[in-house]
Amino acid sequence: MEVKIVENAKTAQCDVLIINKFEGENTSNELINSFAPEDFTGKCGQIFSIHTRNESPAKQILAVGLGKREGINNNVIRENIAKAIRECAKLKAKTVAISLDTDYNYSGPAILGAEIGNYHFDKYKNKKEHRINEIFLSNVDEELAQRAVVVSDSMKLTRNLSNEPAAFATPTKLAEIAQNIEGVETEIFNYAKVEEMGMGAYLAVAKGSVEPPKFIHMKYIPQNPKKRIAIIGKGLCFDSGGLDIKPAASMLNMKDDMSGAAAILGVMKALNKLKPDVEVHGIIAACENMPSGSSYKPGDIVTAMNGKTIEVDNTDAEGRLTLADALCYACKLGVDEVIDIATLTGACVVALGNTVSGIMGNNDEFINKIIETGKLVGEKYWQLPMYQEFRDNMNSDVADIKNTGTRYGGASAAGMFLKEFVTDEVKWAHLDVAGTAFIDKPYKEFCKGSTGVGVRTILKYLINQ
Ligand code: BES
Ligand code: MN
Ligand code: ZN
């Protein structure tokens, strides 16, 4: 979709002009004011459109309700413009002008909403979805608009990679994409090197697959960084469960088990353009979890990079094993902060559903900063408890720790497991996005499939430093 800045979007020649209606106010358009039904009150999300019969440069006018004028913010605009854009697609529009009657600077969220709403994963379909080709805006804050385009490009990369089948989005493919990100220096470690570095937990997971593991380390290093941050994404390109194989229904979405990694690739892609004043290390321990003659087995004892031994209780609790080594590696870099993002536990989905991600860590202030950043960009996080009980359940008779606890409180157990591989000096936050990274029916600005969760929060957090 092309974004064009015009003198006056309201008078642009286009298929649809999107305007807004605030609750209790008239719109800027007489046709809408006269012909909209009485129950079109401007409540958030309401939509009414009308043909202009050549009385206006736009063939149709579409009014979207934004609620009360006082309640307006970036999230309201982004979500409702996405919705309006999808309506425009139903009207078979190709060109859309957006003109909102507000002094609020809406160019950024409007562009982002339009791009998110216009997204479809139809690469493999012969019949493509209808898409909007161009949007017109006026009175644009160039910097915000530019930033919105960059963020939406990142989200597209993340959503595409996560939506791709495992046959395409292999560890090798992720490594290749990482190596091609501009302004970022990337190192790829192959099996032998990973083994040499002592990442026994990660390799245990990887060794059951014919797809070779790739440990990816991307570096964005500005002139005078204010801080050094590592961001880690769970990169299970497919999670069959391993020998503790998943039932068919649970395996169906497990090509998406690299959504955390996809989010990190999306974030890294934006850094060269957004130029935050922080050093960023993007880390992905990519592999597949497969059942085979070379798979790791329940009862195996593996050693992570920090020397801790782990009894494999369940081969389906693989994400935490790969993250254990990635966390050790990140801490060894001597960074100030670490954020990991992972489709880690079904328990988190049970606890928080598909619209709220779990957050845990070793520093409440850091966690709260991320929660607040999430609110600004429309991504919800809820802190889950980290108590010793959860750790006690993972005591092993034969190793330092087991990779699972009891049936209950699984998201917290996973968090307490990861904590074992984080050094105390570094501030660490763990985002469990098992429920939010992909959805099985459209929700708000998102279609079915990958949502790109985490990209906006992490980018905003980095820019704000
Ligand atoms: N990738 C899954 C978690 C998951 C579940 C992500 C549903 C997205 C949607 C993870 O590797 C897993 O299998 N976790 C197990 C852990 C259990 C064996 C302790 C789970 O949640 O069942
Ligand atoms: Mn699993
Ligand atoms: Zn998994």
Tab-separated table of C-alpha atoms and ligand atoms in Angstrom:
chain	number	residue	atom	x	y	z
A	1	MET	CA	0.000	0.000	0.000
A	2	GLU	CA	1.316	3.422	-0.922
A	3	VAL	CA	0.925	6.366	1.419
A	4	LYS	CA	0.508	9.691	-0.370
A	5	ILE	CA	0.535	13.091	1.257
A	6	VAL	CA	-1.915	15.446	-0.472
A	7	GLU	CA	-2.953	19.076	-0.019
A	8	ASN	CA	-6.425	18.194	1.202
A	9	ALA	CA	-7.533	14.586	1.661
A	10	LYS	CA	-11.161	15.696	1.877
A	11	THR	CA	-11.183	16.801	-1.755
A	12	ALA	CA	-8.959	14.035	-3.173
A	13	GLN	CA	-10.172	12.014	-6.146
A	14	CYS	CA	-10.594	8.515	-4.698
A	15	ASP	CA	-12.883	5.530	-4.369
A	16	VAL	CA	-13.657	6.096	-0.688
A	17	LEU	CA	-13.152	9.015	1.675
A	18	ILE	CA	-12.987	7.927	5.306
A	19	ILE	CA	-14.212	10.505	7.794
A	20	ASN	CA	-15.076	10.132	11.452
A	21	LYS	CA	-18.065	10.662	13.683
A	22	PHE	CA	-17.692	11.513	17.334
A	23	GLU	CA	-20.502	10.493	19.675
A	24	GLY	CA	-22.957	13.347	20.114
A	25	GLU	CA	-21.499	15.457	17.284
A	26	ASN	CA	-22.263	15.933	13.630
A	27	THR	CA	-19.710	14.818	11.060
A	28	SER	CA	-17.904	17.125	8.642
A	29	ASN	CA	-19.989	15.715	5.782
A	30	GLU	CA	-23.536	16.816	4.948
A	31	LEU	CA	-24.443	13.617	3.082
A	32	ILE	CA	-23.608	11.520	6.120
A	33	ASN	CA	-25.352	13.925	8.487
A	34	SER	CA	-28.558	13.828	6.432
A	35	PHE	CA	-28.714	10.205	5.401
A	36	ALA	CA	-27.171	8.154	8.220
A	37	PRO	CA	-29.798	6.315	10.278
A	38	GLU	CA	-30.602	7.536	13.768
A	39	ASP	CA	-28.802	4.660	15.474
A	40	PHE	CA	-25.540	5.713	13.837
A	41	THR	CA	-24.518	7.681	16.897
A	42	GLY	CA	-20.737	7.649	16.509
A	43	LYS	CA	-20.163	4.889	19.008
A	44	CYS	CA	-16.702	3.405	18.661
A	45	GLY	CA	-16.532	1.021	15.695
A	46	GLN	CA	-19.828	1.969	14.044
A	47	ILE	CA	-19.636	2.344	10.281
A	48	PHE	CA	-21.911	3.997	7.734
A	49	SER	CA	-21.109	4.552	4.065
A	50	ILE	CA	-22.942	6.244	1.225
A	51	HIS	CA	-22.514	6.806	-2.536
A	52	THR	CA	-21.933	10.425	-3.453
A	53	ARG	CA	-23.467	10.221	-6.959
A	54	ASN	CA	-20.730	12.414	-8.412
A	55	GLU	CA	-21.461	15.202	-5.971
A	56	SER	CA	-18.018	14.831	-4.469
A	57	PRO	CA	-14.493	13.879	-5.661
A	58	ALA	CA	-14.799	10.666	-3.638
A	59	LYS	CA	-17.110	8.016	-5.066
A	60	GLN	CA	-18.210	6.991	-1.588
A	61	ILE	CA	-17.968	8.465	1.872
A	62	LEU	CA	-17.444	6.160	4.816
A	63	ALA	CA	-17.909	7.470	8.339
A	64	VAL	CA	-16.434	5.551	11.247
A	65	GLY	CA	-17.524	6.073	14.838
A	66	LEU	CA	-14.670	6.964	17.207
A	67	GLY	CA	-16.688	7.325	20.412
A	68	LYS	CA	-16.437	10.494	22.479
A	69	ARG	CA	-14.008	13.173	21.298
A	70	GLU	CA	-12.279	13.163	24.720
A	71	GLY	CA	-11.677	9.406	24.563
A	72	ILE	CA	-9.609	9.495	21.419
A	73	ASN	CA	-6.065	8.105	21.435
A	74	ASN	CA	-3.696	6.246	19.121
A	75	ASN	CA	-5.301	2.888	19.850
A	76	VAL	CA	-8.821	4.096	19.034
A	77	ILE	CA	-7.612	5.532	15.741
A	78	ARG	CA	-5.467	2.568	14.708
A	79	GLU	CA	-8.165	-0.013	15.458
A	80	ASN	CA	-10.971	1.914	13.800
A	81	ILE	CA	-9.022	2.901	10.706
A	82	ALA	CA	-8.082	-0.774	10.276
A	83	LYS	CA	-11.764	-1.635	10.487
A	84	ALA	CA	-12.710	1.138	8.068
A	85	ILE	CA	-10.048	-0.003	5.595
A	86	ARG	CA	-11.451	-3.511	5.641
A	87	GLU	CA	-14.879	-2.029	4.876
A	88	CYS	CA	-13.314	-0.140	1.967
A	89	ALA	CA	-11.949	-3.447	0.684
A	90	LYS	CA	-15.472	-4.901	0.826
A	91	LEU	CA	-16.573	-1.920	-1.284
A	92	LYS	CA	-13.808	-2.934	-3.734
A	93	ALA	CA	-12.019	0.390	-3.286
A	94	LYS	CA	-8.464	0.766	-4.560
A	95	THR	CA	-7.778	4.346	-3.452
A	96	VAL	CA	-8.824	5.691	-0.062
A	97	ALA	CA	-8.501	9.151	1.450
A	98	ILE	CA	-8.522	9.586	5.230
A	99	SER	CA	-9.607	12.868	6.787
A	100	LEU	CA	-10.444	12.923	10.461
A	101	ASP	CA	-12.075	15.960	12.001
A	102	THR	CA	-9.756	16.330	14.967
A	103	ASP	CA	-6.698	18.360	15.905
A	104	TYR	CA	-5.241	15.192	17.403
A	105	ASN	CA	-2.270	14.174	15.273
A	106	TYR	CA	-3.598	10.979	13.814
A	107	SER	CA	-1.272	10.396	10.847
A	108	GLY	CA	0.884	7.756	12.545
A	109	PRO	CA	-1.842	5.526	13.981
A	110	ALA	CA	-4.028	6.002	10.890
A	111	ILE	CA	-1.260	4.770	8.583
A	112	LEU	CA	-0.428	1.885	10.899
A	113	GLY	CA	-4.113	0.941	11.188
A	114	ALA	CA	-4.578	1.080	7.438
A	115	GLU	CA	-1.547	-1.147	6.861
A	116	ILE	CA	-2.559	-3.660	9.524
A	117	GLY	CA	-6.148	-3.779	8.244
A	118	ASN	CA	-4.943	-4.208	4.659
A	119	TYR	CA	-2.755	-7.213	5.539
A	120	HIS	CA	-3.558	-10.709	4.296
A	121	PHE	CA	-1.445	-13.799	4.030
A	122	ASP	CA	-2.436	-14.908	0.536
A	123	LYS	CA	0.968	-15.717	-0.963
A	124	TYR	CA	-0.096	-19.286	-1.701
A	125	LYS	CA	-3.590	-18.490	-2.990
A	126	ASN	CA	-4.190	-18.136	-6.696
A	127	LYS	CA	-7.079	-15.818	-5.980
A	128	LYS	CA	-5.650	-12.885	-4.003
A	129	GLU	CA	-7.566	-10.896	-1.401
A	130	HIS	CA	-8.795	-7.467	-2.428
A	131	ARG	CA	-6.368	-4.822	-1.196
A	132	ILE	CA	-6.290	-1.043	-1.021
A	133	ASN	CA	-3.467	0.252	-3.249
A	134	GLU	CA	-3.141	3.841	-2.085
A	135	ILE	CA	-4.160	5.987	0.854
A	136	PHE	CA	-4.180	9.793	0.846
A	137	LEU	CA	-3.620	11.894	3.933
A	138	SER	CA	-3.098	15.588	4.540
A	139	ASN	CA	-1.673	17.639	7.448
A	140	VAL	CA	0.751	14.855	8.140
A	141	ASP	CA	3.543	14.876	10.706
A	142	GLU	CA	6.246	13.506	8.410
A	143	GLU	CA	8.285	11.902	11.157
A	144	LEU	CA	5.320	10.094	12.716
A	145	ALA	CA	4.154	8.976	9.284
A	146	GLN	CA	7.595	7.663	8.409
A	147	ARG	CA	7.795	5.829	11.697
A	148	ALA	CA	4.386	4.245	11.140
A	149	VAL	CA	5.485	2.951	7.751
A	150	VAL	CA	8.628	1.438	9.296
A	151	VAL	CA	6.681	-0.215	12.146
A	152	SER	CA	4.088	-1.597	9.751
A	153	ASP	CA	6.840	-3.007	7.504
A	154	SER	CA	8.287	-4.763	10.533
A	155	MET	CA	4.907	-6.146	11.536
A	156	LYS	CA	4.407	-7.428	7.998
A	157	LEU	CA	7.712	-9.288	8.082
A	158	THR	CA	6.838	-10.763	11.481
A	159	ARG	CA	3.316	-11.768	10.479
A	160	ASN	CA	4.458	-13.231	7.167
A	161	LEU	CA	7.191	-15.328	8.749
A	162	SER	CA	4.909	-16.574	11.473
A	163	ASN	CA	2.134	-17.384	8.974
A	164	GLU	CA	4.518	-19.227	6.657
A	165	PRO	CA	4.485	-23.035	6.819
A	166	ALA	CA	7.367	-24.707	8.630
A	167	ALA	CA	8.599	-26.025	5.283
A	168	PHE	CA	9.417	-22.422	4.333
A	169	ALA	CA	10.306	-20.773	7.645
A	170	THR	CA	13.113	-23.142	8.646
A	171	PRO	CA	15.972	-22.235	11.015
A	172	THR	CA	18.149	-21.811	7.918
A	173	LYS	CA	15.609	-19.431	6.399
A	174	LEU	CA	15.431	-17.336	9.570
A	175	ALA	CA	19.229	-17.133	9.592
A	176	GLU	CA	19.241	-16.035	5.968
A	177	ILE	CA	16.680	-13.313	6.683
A	178	ALA	CA	18.683	-12.149	9.707
A	179	GLN	CA	21.800	-11.871	7.569
A	180	ASN	CA	20.015	-9.670	5.066
A	181	ILE	CA	18.710	-7.072	7.532
A	182	GLU	CA	20.258	-3.700	6.743
A	183	GLY	CA	22.310	-1.831	9.316
A	184	VAL	CA	22.607	-4.910	11.503
A	185	GLU	CA	25.632	-7.130	11.886
A	186	THR	CA	24.684	-10.775	12.079
A	187	GLU	CA	26.548	-13.841	13.245
A	188	ILE	CA	25.202	-17.350	12.684
A	189	PHE	CA	26.441	-20.246	14.779
A	190	ASN	CA	26.073	-23.742	13.350
A	191	TYR	CA	25.732	-27.029	15.237
A	192	ALA	CA	29.422	-27.554	15.937
A	193	LYS	CA	29.954	-24.010	17.207
A	194	VAL	CA	26.848	-24.173	19.388
A	195	GLU	CA	28.123	-27.438	20.840
A	196	GLU	CA	31.502	-25.860	21.501
A	197	MET	CA	29.807	-22.995	23.356
A	198	GLY	CA	28.183	-25.538	25.660
A	199	MET	CA	24.543	-25.042	24.705
A	200	GLY	CA	23.516	-28.584	25.628
A	201	ALA	CA	19.886	-27.735	26.358
A	202	TYR	CA	19.240	-26.061	23.013
A	203	LEU	CA	21.026	-28.796	21.071
A	204	ALA	CA	19.094	-31.536	22.838
A	205	VAL	CA	15.911	-30.096	21.356
A	206	ALA	CA	17.452	-29.517	17.932
A	207	LYS	CA	19.014	-32.917	17.391
A	208	GLY	CA	15.803	-34.775	16.566
A	209	SER	CA	15.257	-32.851	13.345
A	210	VAL	CA	16.894	-33.096	9.934
A	211	GLU	CA	16.699	-29.290	9.738
A	212	PRO	CA	20.001	-27.993	11.141
A	213	PRO	CA	19.765	-25.585	14.098
A	214	LYS	CA	20.904	-21.986	13.616
A	215	PHE	CA	21.861	-19.784	16.536
A	216	ILE	CA	21.349	-16.223	15.352
A	217	HIS	CA	22.971	-13.164	16.909
A	218	MET	CA	22.103	-9.791	15.328
A	219	LYS	CA	23.780	-6.604	16.526
A	220	TYR	CA	22.645	-3.027	16.141
A	221	ILE	CA	25.335	-0.733	17.537
A	222	PRO	CA	24.826	3.067	17.429
A	223	GLN	CA	27.528	5.677	18.171
A	224	ASN	CA	26.967	6.438	21.854
A	225	PRO	CA	24.452	3.940	23.179
A	226	LYS	CA	22.664	4.893	26.402
A	227	LYS	CA	22.084	1.264	27.234
A	228	ARG	CA	22.739	-2.259	26.019
A	229	ILE	CA	19.714	-4.483	25.586
A	230	ALA	CA	19.315	-8.071	24.404
A	231	ILE	CA	16.029	-9.210	22.899
A	232	ILE	CA	15.483	-12.945	22.530
A	233	GLY	CA	12.783	-14.721	20.520
A	234	LYS	CA	11.705	-18.348	20.889
A	235	GLY	CA	12.475	-19.835	17.499
A	236	LEU	CA	10.817	-23.245	17.316
A	237	CYS	CA	10.189	-23.471	13.593
A	238	PHE	CA	8.017	-26.464	14.336
A	239	ASP	CA	7.014	-27.960	17.685
A	240	SER	CA	5.636	-31.478	17.264
A	241	GLY	CA	6.205	-32.066	20.974
A	242	GLY	CA	9.101	-34.411	20.182
A	243	LEU	CA	8.815	-37.972	21.529
A	244	ASP	CA	6.166	-36.653	23.936
A	245	ILE	CA	4.266	-35.978	20.764
A	246	LYS	CA	1.333	-33.597	20.710
A	247	PRO	CA	-2.177	-34.693	19.737
A	248	ALA	CA	-3.121	-33.605	16.197
A	249	ALA	CA	-5.299	-30.668	17.243
A	250	SER	CA	-2.571	-29.165	19.430
A	251	MET	CA	0.077	-29.596	16.731
A	252	LEU	CA	-1.898	-27.763	14.084
A	253	ASN	CA	-0.579	-24.289	14.884
A	254	MET	CA	2.916	-25.284	15.856
A	255	LYS	CA	4.497	-23.778	12.753
A	256	ASP	CA	3.788	-20.553	14.670
A	257	ASP	CA	6.035	-21.561	17.554
A	258	MET	CA	8.681	-19.220	16.139
A	259	SER	CA	6.467	-16.139	16.485
A	260	GLY	CA	8.807	-14.720	19.148
A	261	ALA	CA	11.733	-15.098	16.756
A	262	ALA	CA	9.696	-13.521	13.974
A	263	ALA	CA	8.963	-10.543	16.253
A	264	ILE	CA	12.680	-10.109	16.969
A	265	LEU	CA	13.488	-10.160	13.237
A	266	GLY	CA	10.773	-7.535	12.715
A	267	VAL	CA	12.196	-5.336	15.456
A	268	MET	CA	15.771	-5.643	14.189
A	269	LYS	CA	14.685	-4.710	10.671
A	270	ALA	CA	13.334	-1.368	11.931
A	271	LEU	CA	16.359	-0.278	13.976
A	272	ASN	CA	18.462	1.046	11.128
A	273	LYS	CA	15.576	3.370	10.221
A	274	LEU	CA	14.333	4.376	13.664
A	275	LYS	CA	17.846	4.726	15.057
A	276	PRO	CA	17.242	4.369	18.786
A	277	ASP	CA	20.111	5.374	21.100
A	278	VAL	CA	20.539	1.885	22.476
A	279	GLU	CA	22.690	-1.057	21.551
A	280	VAL	CA	20.406	-3.953	20.641
A	281	HIS	CA	21.316	-7.627	20.447
A	282	GLY	CA	18.696	-9.772	18.708
A	283	ILE	CA	19.088	-13.414	19.634
A	284	ILE	CA	17.320	-16.504	18.298
A	285	ALA	CA	18.127	-20.143	19.038
A	286	ALA	CA	16.266	-21.539	16.034
A	287	CYS	CA	15.466	-25.233	15.636
A	288	GLU	CA	12.680	-27.781	15.282
A	289	ASN	CA	11.320	-30.158	17.923
A	290	MET	CA	10.741	-33.474	16.146
A	291	PRO	CA	10.357	-37.159	17.071
A	292	SER	CA	12.992	-39.362	15.452
A	293	GLY	CA	15.741	-41.837	16.204
A	294	SER	CA	18.024	-38.993	17.129
A	295	SER	CA	15.551	-37.125	19.354
A	296	TYR	CA	16.259	-36.300	22.946
A	297	LYS	CA	14.300	-38.497	25.311
A	298	PRO	CA	12.356	-38.154	28.530
A	299	GLY	CA	14.828	-38.896	31.303
A	300	ASP	CA	17.800	-37.412	29.471
A	301	ILE	CA	19.955	-35.040	31.489
A	302	VAL	CA	21.307	-32.070	29.569
A	303	THR	CA	23.689	-29.280	30.552
A	304	ALA	CA	22.996	-25.643	29.724
A	305	MET	CA	25.662	-23.070	28.904
A	306	ASN	CA	25.861	-21.878	32.535
A	307	GLY	CA	26.647	-25.420	33.708
A	308	LYS	CA	23.232	-26.165	35.220
A	309	THR	CA	21.926	-29.651	34.544
A	310	ILE	CA	18.327	-30.275	33.479
A	311	GLU	CA	16.353	-33.501	33.682
A	312	VAL	CA	14.092	-33.771	30.646
A	313	ASP	CA	10.720	-34.558	32.137
A	314	ASN	CA	8.765	-33.792	28.988
A	315	THR	CA	10.190	-33.222	25.531
A	316	ASP	CA	7.283	-30.883	24.752
A	317	ALA	CA	8.610	-28.345	27.263
A	318	GLU	CA	11.304	-27.544	24.697
A	319	GLY	CA	11.000	-23.784	24.358
A	320	ARG	CA	12.420	-23.155	27.819
A	321	LEU	CA	15.409	-25.392	27.003
A	322	THR	CA	16.290	-23.370	23.914
A	323	LEU	CA	15.673	-20.122	25.805
A	324	ALA	CA	17.837	-21.287	28.722
A	325	ASP	CA	20.912	-21.275	26.519
A	326	ALA	CA	19.884	-18.099	24.712
A	327	LEU	CA	19.482	-16.351	28.086
A	328	CYS	CA	22.896	-17.572	29.281
A	329	TYR	CA	24.421	-16.289	26.054
A	330	ALA	CA	22.688	-12.891	26.378
A	331	CYS	CA	23.774	-12.484	30.004
A	332	LYS	CA	27.354	-13.280	29.027
A	333	LEU	CA	27.280	-10.298	26.674
A	334	GLY	CA	27.049	-8.120	29.776
A	335	VAL	CA	23.916	-6.283	28.646
A	336	ASP	CA	21.873	-4.106	31.041
A	337	GLU	CA	18.489	-5.567	30.155
A	338	VAL	CA	17.086	-8.694	28.534
A	339	ILE	CA	13.616	-9.154	27.102
A	340	ASP	CA	12.538	-12.561	25.845
A	341	ILE	CA	9.378	-13.187	23.860
A	342	ALA	CA	8.056	-16.711	23.477
A	343	THR	CA	4.991	-18.776	22.617
A	344	LEU	CA	5.926	-20.661	25.743
A	345	THR	CA	2.967	-22.243	27.516
A	346	GLY	CA	-0.561	-23.442	26.850
A	347	ALA	CA	-1.136	-22.556	30.509
A	348	CYS	CA	-0.702	-18.877	29.686
A	349	VAL	CA	-3.423	-19.172	27.039
A	350	VAL	CA	-5.732	-20.778	29.614
A	351	ALA	CA	-4.974	-18.025	32.133
A	352	LEU	CA	-5.093	-14.916	29.921
A	353	GLY	CA	-6.783	-15.861	26.652
A	354	ASN	CA	-5.937	-14.569	23.203
A	355	THR	CA	-5.711	-10.840	23.831
A	356	VAL	CA	-3.455	-10.523	26.859
A	357	SER	CA	0.162	-11.670	27.045
A	358	GLY	CA	1.799	-12.866	30.253
A	359	ILE	CA	4.781	-10.990	31.629
A	360	MET	CA	7.261	-12.069	34.309
A	361	GLY	CA	10.802	-11.207	35.268
A	362	ASN	CA	13.235	-10.314	38.005
A	363	ASN	CA	12.559	-6.579	38.345
A	364	ASP	CA	9.094	-5.093	38.903
A	365	GLU	CA	10.096	-1.617	37.777
A	366	PHE	CA	11.343	-2.962	34.467
A	367	ILE	CA	8.239	-5.118	34.051
A	368	ASN	CA	5.975	-2.144	34.761
A	369	LYS	CA	7.782	-0.036	32.171
A	370	ILE	CA	7.066	-2.675	29.556
A	371	ILE	CA	3.424	-3.009	30.648
A	372	GLU	CA	3.013	0.778	30.350
A	373	THR	CA	4.738	0.837	26.953
A	374	GLY	CA	2.341	-1.880	25.829
A	375	LYS	CA	-0.637	0.279	26.821
A	376	LEU	CA	0.654	3.106	24.624
A	377	VAL	CA	0.802	0.897	21.544
A	378	GLY	CA	-2.272	-1.241	22.235
A	379	GLU	CA	-0.610	-4.465	23.395
A	380	LYS	CA	-1.812	-5.823	26.738
A	381	TYR	CA	0.432	-7.537	29.296
A	382	TRP	CA	-0.502	-8.972	32.663
A	383	GLN	CA	2.097	-9.848	35.256
A	384	LEU	CA	2.041	-13.455	36.472
A	385	PRO	CA	3.512	-14.529	39.818
A	386	MET	CA	7.037	-15.835	40.328
A	387	TYR	CA	6.999	-17.671	43.639
A	388	GLN	CA	9.361	-20.278	45.066
A	389	GLU	CA	6.555	-22.896	45.097
A	390	PHE	CA	6.669	-23.020	41.330
A	391	ARG	CA	10.404	-23.623	41.451
A	392	ASP	CA	10.109	-26.306	44.135
A	393	ASN	CA	7.871	-28.342	41.862
A	394	MET	CA	10.750	-28.602	39.420
A	395	ASN	CA	13.199	-30.143	41.881
A	396	SER	CA	14.847	-33.168	40.329
A	397	ASP	CA	16.336	-36.236	42.034
A	398	VAL	CA	19.056	-36.566	39.442
A	399	ALA	CA	19.772	-33.054	38.081
A	400	ASP	CA	19.693	-29.417	39.194
A	401	ILE	CA	16.183	-28.906	37.824
A	402	LYS	CA	13.457	-30.625	35.772
A	403	ASN	CA	11.983	-28.939	32.730
A	404	THR	CA	8.372	-29.173	33.971
A	405	GLY	CA	6.490	-28.691	37.230
A	406	THR	CA	2.965	-29.827	38.032
A	407	ARG	CA	-0.051	-29.551	35.737
A	408	TYR	CA	-1.074	-26.245	37.272
A	409	GLY	CA	0.411	-22.772	37.114
A	410	GLY	CA	2.386	-23.737	34.036
A	411	ALA	CA	3.175	-20.210	32.833
A	412	SER	CA	4.723	-19.292	36.189
A	413	ALA	CA	6.657	-22.560	36.321
A	414	ALA	CA	8.127	-21.806	32.905
A	415	GLY	CA	9.038	-18.316	34.108
A	416	MET	CA	10.766	-19.714	37.202
A	417	PHE	CA	12.612	-22.196	35.012
A	418	LEU	CA	13.954	-19.422	32.763
A	419	LYS	CA	15.031	-17.404	35.806
A	420	GLU	CA	17.638	-20.081	36.552
A	421	PHE	CA	19.526	-18.999	33.446
A	422	VAL	CA	19.497	-15.269	34.032
A	423	THR	CA	22.215	-13.627	36.108
A	424	ASP	CA	20.986	-11.372	38.917
A	425	GLU	CA	22.749	-8.231	37.663
A	426	VAL	CA	20.707	-8.033	34.487
A	427	LYS	CA	17.128	-6.784	34.414
A	428	TRP	CA	15.037	-9.408	32.700
A	429	ALA	CA	11.467	-9.582	31.431
A	430	HIS	CA	9.806	-12.599	29.857
A	431	LEU	CA	6.780	-12.193	27.581
A	432	ASP	CA	4.613	-15.296	27.148
A	433	VAL	CA	2.718	-14.716	23.904
A	434	ALA	CA	1.392	-18.261	23.377
A	435	GLY	CA	-2.172	-16.910	23.312
A	436	THR	CA	-1.609	-13.631	21.495
A	437	ALA	CA	0.901	-14.314	18.706
A	438	PHE	CA	-1.731	-15.894	16.476
A	439	ILE	CA	-5.518	-15.976	16.574
A	440	ASP	CA	-8.043	-18.303	14.974
A	441	LYS	CA	-10.618	-15.645	14.195
A	442	PRO	CA	-10.360	-11.952	13.310
A	443	TYR	CA	-10.039	-9.614	16.278
A	444	LYS	CA	-9.851	-5.819	16.298
A	445	GLU	CA	-7.353	-4.721	13.628
A	446	PHE	CA	-6.147	-8.283	12.977
A	447	CYS	CA	-7.251	-10.974	10.571
A	448	LYS	CA	-6.976	-14.645	11.458
A	449	GLY	CA	-3.391	-15.867	11.877
A	450	SER	CA	-0.325	-14.086	13.141
A	451	THR	CA	-0.690	-10.722	14.912
A	452	GLY	CA	2.953	-9.636	15.107
A	453	VAL	CA	2.544	-9.209	18.861
A	454	GLY	CA	5.526	-7.702	20.644
A	455	VAL	CA	6.916	-5.769	17.686
A	456	ARG	CA	5.183	-2.536	18.632
A	457	THR	CA	5.918	-2.816	22.355
A	458	ILE	CA	9.583	-3.661	21.951
A	459	LEU	CA	10.181	-1.011	19.286
A	460	LYS	CA	8.431	1.645	21.351
A	461	TYR	CA	10.417	0.618	24.408
A	462	LEU	CA	13.689	0.903	22.486
A	463	ILE	CA	12.802	4.275	20.973
A	464	ASN	CA	11.776	5.652	24.373
A	465	GLN	CA	15.212	5.039	25.902
B	1	BES	N1	4.776	-24.251	22.056
B	1	BES	C1	4.128	-24.803	23.181
B	1	BES	C2	3.201	-23.817	23.892
B	1	BES	C3	2.005	-23.338	23.118
B	1	BES	C4	0.766	-23.901	23.317
B	1	BES	C5	2.112	-22.264	22.257
B	1	BES	C6	-0.342	-23.412	22.632
B	1	BES	C7	1.023	-21.786	21.576
B	1	BES	C8	-0.198	-22.335	21.763
B	1	BES	C9	5.164	-25.288	24.201
B	1	BES	O1	6.359	-25.721	23.680
B	1	BES	C10	4.573	-26.460	24.917
B	1	BES	O2	4.354	-27.457	24.296
B	1	BES	N2	4.327	-26.300	26.210
B	1	BES	C11	3.755	-27.328	27.000
B	1	BES	C12	4.544	-27.420	28.287
B	1	BES	C13	4.202	-28.597	29.144
B	1	BES	C14	4.690	-29.883	28.484
B	1	BES	C15	4.827	-28.407	30.482
B	1	BES	C16	2.304	-26.954	27.286
B	1	BES	O3	2.021	-25.769	27.442
B	1	BES	O4	1.469	-27.842	27.263
B	2	MN	MN	6.273	-27.819	23.155
B	3	ZN	ZN	6.900	-24.927	21.845
